[in-house]
Short mmCIF file of C-alpha atoms in Angstrom, two decimals:
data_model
loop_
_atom_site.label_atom_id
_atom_site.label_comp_id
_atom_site.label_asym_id
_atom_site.label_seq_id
_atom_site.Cartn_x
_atom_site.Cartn_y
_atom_site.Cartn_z
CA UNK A 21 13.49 29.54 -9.28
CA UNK A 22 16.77 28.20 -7.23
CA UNK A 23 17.66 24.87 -6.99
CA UNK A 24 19.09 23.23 -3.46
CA UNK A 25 18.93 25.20 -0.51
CA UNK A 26 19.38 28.29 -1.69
CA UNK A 27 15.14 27.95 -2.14
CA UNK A 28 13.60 30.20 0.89
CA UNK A 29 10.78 27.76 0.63
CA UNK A 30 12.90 24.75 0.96
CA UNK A 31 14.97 25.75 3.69
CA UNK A 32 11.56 26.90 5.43
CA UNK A 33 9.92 23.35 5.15
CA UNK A 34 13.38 21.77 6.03
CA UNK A 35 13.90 24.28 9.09
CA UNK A 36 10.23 23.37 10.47
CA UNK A 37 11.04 19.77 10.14
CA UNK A 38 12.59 19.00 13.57
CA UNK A 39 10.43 20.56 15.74
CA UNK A 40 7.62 18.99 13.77
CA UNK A 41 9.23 15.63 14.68
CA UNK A 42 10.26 16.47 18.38
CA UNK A 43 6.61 17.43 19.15
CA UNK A 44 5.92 14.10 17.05
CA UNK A 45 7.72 12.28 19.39
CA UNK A 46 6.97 13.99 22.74
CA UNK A 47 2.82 13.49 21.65
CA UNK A 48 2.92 9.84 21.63
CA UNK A 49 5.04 9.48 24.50
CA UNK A 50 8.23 8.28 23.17
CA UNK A 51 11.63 9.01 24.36
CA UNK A 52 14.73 8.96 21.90
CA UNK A 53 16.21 5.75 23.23
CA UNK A 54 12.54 4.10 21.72
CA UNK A 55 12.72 5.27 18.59
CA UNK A 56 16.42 4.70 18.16
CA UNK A 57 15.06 1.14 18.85
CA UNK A 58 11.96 1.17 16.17
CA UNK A 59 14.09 2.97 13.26
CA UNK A 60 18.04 2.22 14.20
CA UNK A 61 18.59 5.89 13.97
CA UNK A 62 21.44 6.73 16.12
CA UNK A 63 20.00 8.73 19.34
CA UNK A 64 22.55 11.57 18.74
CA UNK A 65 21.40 11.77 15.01
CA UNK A 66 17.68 12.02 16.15
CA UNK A 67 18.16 14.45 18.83
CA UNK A 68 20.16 16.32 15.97
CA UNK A 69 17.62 16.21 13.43
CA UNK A 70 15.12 17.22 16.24
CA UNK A 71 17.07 20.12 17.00
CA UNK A 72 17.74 21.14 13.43
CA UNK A 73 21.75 20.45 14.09
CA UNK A 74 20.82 17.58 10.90
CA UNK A 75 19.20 17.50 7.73
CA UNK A 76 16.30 15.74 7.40
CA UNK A 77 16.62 13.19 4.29
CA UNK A 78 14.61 10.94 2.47
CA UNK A 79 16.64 7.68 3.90
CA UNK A 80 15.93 9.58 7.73
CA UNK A 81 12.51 10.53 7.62
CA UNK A 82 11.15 7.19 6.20
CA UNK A 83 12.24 4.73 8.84
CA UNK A 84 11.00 7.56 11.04
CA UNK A 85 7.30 8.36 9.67
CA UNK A 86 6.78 4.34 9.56
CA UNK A 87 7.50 4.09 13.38
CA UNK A 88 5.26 7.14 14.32
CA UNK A 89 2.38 5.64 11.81
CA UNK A 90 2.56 8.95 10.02
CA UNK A 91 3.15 9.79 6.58
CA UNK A 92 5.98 11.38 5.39
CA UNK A 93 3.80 13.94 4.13
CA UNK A 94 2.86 14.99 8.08
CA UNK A 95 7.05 15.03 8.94
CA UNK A 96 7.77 18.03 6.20
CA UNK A 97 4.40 20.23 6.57
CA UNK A 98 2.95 19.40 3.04
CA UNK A 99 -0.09 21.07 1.98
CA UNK A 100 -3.05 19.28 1.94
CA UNK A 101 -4.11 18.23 -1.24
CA UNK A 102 -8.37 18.29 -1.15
CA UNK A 103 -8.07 14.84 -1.74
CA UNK A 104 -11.63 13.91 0.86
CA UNK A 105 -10.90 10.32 1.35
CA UNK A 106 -9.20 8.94 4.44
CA UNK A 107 -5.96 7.09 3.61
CA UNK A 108 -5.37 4.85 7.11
CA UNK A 109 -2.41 3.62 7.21
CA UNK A 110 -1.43 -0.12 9.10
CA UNK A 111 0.92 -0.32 11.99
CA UNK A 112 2.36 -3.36 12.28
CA UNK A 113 3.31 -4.59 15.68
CA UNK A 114 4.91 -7.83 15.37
CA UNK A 115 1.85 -10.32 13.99
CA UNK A 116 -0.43 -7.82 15.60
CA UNK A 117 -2.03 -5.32 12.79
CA UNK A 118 -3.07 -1.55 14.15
CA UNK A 119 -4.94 0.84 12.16
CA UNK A 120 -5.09 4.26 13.90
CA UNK A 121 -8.61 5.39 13.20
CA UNK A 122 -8.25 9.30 14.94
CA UNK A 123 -4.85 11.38 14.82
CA UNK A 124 -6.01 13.78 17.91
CA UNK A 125 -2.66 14.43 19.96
CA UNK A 126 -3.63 13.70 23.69
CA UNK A 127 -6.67 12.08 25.02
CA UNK A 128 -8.37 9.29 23.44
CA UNK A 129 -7.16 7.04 20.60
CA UNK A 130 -8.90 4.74 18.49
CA UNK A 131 -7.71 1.67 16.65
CA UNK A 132 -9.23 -1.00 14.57
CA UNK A 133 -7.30 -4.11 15.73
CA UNK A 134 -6.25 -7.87 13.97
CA UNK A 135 -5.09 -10.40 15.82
CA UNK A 136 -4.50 -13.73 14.00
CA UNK A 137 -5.03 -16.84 14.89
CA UNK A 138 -3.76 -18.19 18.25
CA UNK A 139 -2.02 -15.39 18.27
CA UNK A 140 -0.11 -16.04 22.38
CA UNK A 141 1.67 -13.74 24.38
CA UNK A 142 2.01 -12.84 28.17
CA UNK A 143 -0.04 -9.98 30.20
CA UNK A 144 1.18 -6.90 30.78
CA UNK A 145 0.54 -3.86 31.79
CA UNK A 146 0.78 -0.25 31.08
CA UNK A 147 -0.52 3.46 31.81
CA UNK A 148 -4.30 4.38 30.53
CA UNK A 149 -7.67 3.19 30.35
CA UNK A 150 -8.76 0.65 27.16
CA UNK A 151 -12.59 0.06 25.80
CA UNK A 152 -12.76 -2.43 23.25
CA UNK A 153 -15.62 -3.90 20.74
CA UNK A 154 -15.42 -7.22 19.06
CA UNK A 155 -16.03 -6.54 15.25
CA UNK A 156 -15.64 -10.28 14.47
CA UNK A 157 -14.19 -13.51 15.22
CA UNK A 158 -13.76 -14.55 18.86
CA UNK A 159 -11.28 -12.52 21.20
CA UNK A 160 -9.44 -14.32 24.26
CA UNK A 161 -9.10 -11.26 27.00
CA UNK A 162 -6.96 -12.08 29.81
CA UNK A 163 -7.66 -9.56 32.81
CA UNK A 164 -6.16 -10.51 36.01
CA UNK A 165 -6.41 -13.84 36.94
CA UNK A 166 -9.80 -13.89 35.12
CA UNK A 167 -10.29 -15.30 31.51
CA UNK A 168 -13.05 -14.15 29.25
CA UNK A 169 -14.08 -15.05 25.35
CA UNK A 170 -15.78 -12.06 23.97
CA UNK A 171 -17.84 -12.82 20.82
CA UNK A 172 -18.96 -9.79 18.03
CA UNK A 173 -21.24 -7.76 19.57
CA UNK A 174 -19.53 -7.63 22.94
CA UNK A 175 -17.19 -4.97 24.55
CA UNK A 176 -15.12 -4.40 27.79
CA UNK A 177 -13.21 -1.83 29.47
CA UNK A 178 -10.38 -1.97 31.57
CA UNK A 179 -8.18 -0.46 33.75
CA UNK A 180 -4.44 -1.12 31.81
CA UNK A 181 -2.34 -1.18 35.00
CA UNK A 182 -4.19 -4.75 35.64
CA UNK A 183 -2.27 -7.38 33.76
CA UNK A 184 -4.16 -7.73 30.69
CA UNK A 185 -3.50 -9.41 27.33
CA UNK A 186 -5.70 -9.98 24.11
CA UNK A 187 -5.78 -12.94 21.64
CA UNK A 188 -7.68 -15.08 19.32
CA UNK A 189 -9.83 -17.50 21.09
CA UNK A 190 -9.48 -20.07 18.45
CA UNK A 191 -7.99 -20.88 14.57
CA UNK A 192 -9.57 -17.35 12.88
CA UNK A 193 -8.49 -13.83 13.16
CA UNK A 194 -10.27 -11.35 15.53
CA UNK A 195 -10.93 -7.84 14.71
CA UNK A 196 -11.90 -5.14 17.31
CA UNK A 197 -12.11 -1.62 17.75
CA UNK A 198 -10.02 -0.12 20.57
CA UNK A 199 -10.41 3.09 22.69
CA UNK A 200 -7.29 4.04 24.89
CA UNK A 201 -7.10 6.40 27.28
CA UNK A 202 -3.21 6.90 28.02
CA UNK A 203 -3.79 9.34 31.23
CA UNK A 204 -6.88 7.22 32.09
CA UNK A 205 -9.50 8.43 31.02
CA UNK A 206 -12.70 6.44 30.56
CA UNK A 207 -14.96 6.09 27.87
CA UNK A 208 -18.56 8.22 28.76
CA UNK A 209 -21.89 6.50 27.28
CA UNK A 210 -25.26 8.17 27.76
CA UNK A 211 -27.63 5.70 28.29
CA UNK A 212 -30.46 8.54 27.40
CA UNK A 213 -31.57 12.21 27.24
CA UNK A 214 -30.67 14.14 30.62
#
């Protein structure tokens, strides 16, 4: 067996590597200026990398797989191991806690979401469609110029291009789980058999 990149198998996962991150990248939306932002990789090394002008290292792809929620297994093709549990991995979003919950490119994404306490902020507003479920603890949602406290139990769904912002309604943590749409799309209940 050869050592370095004089492997075929090595240089295969290492050759597969930037498109893997490029289509990565172009999935979620993100340009190269954002993600020099999120890792402070250079934009010329990323678009490098991407392009396979740059070889992916350890010190490159870790910054990288944390800002795309991914683990650095997804970035180099490993195999998958049989291992049948689900291993989510937190996002951490300033104070704000995500835990992807689907890894679908495209359409819907869902999140378990905790905010802490009083946890502030201004509305704002973006492209898709959001459906949301309080798991526990009391959520502030402002929509508009309306204010609402939702309580476990409760959902709402939302057009994002209103200005809309989420929060604890008081001293605990809330935790909800979050559908987003980011072409628009809105979540379909059946209410009963056709």
């Amino acid at each position: 067996m050869s050592e370095g990149t004089g492997d075929p198998g090595l240089a295969d996962v290492l050759e597969a590597v930037g498109p893997r991150l490029r289509a990565l990248r172009r999935r979620r939306g993100v340009t190269l200026a954002e993600l020099h932002t999120a890792t402070g990789i250079s934009v010329s090394t990323l678009s490098r990398l991407e392009s396979g002008g740059r070889r992916p290292t350890l010190e490159l792809l870790l910054p990288l797989a944390q800002a795309h929620g991914v683990p650095i297994d997804e970035l180099v093709g490993a195999p998958p191991t049989g291992d049948p549990r689900v291993h989510l991995r937190p996002v951490r979003r300033g104070d704000m806690t995500f835990v992807p919950l689907t890894r679908r490119p495209g359409g819907t994404q869902a999140y378990k979401m905790i905010l802490p306490p009083r946890h502030g902020g201004e509305p704002k507003t973006h492209e898709g469609h959001e459906w949301l479920y309080v798991l526990n603890g009391r959520l502030r949602l402002v929509l508009g110029d309306r204010e609402l406290v939702l309580l476990p139990g409760e959902a709402a769904e939302f057009d994002t291009h209103v200005p809309h912002h989420l929060s604890s309604a008081d001293d605990g943590p809330v935790e909800l789980l979050v559908l987003f749409g980011k072409q628009g799309e809105r979540a379909h209940l059946r209410a009963g058999p056709e």
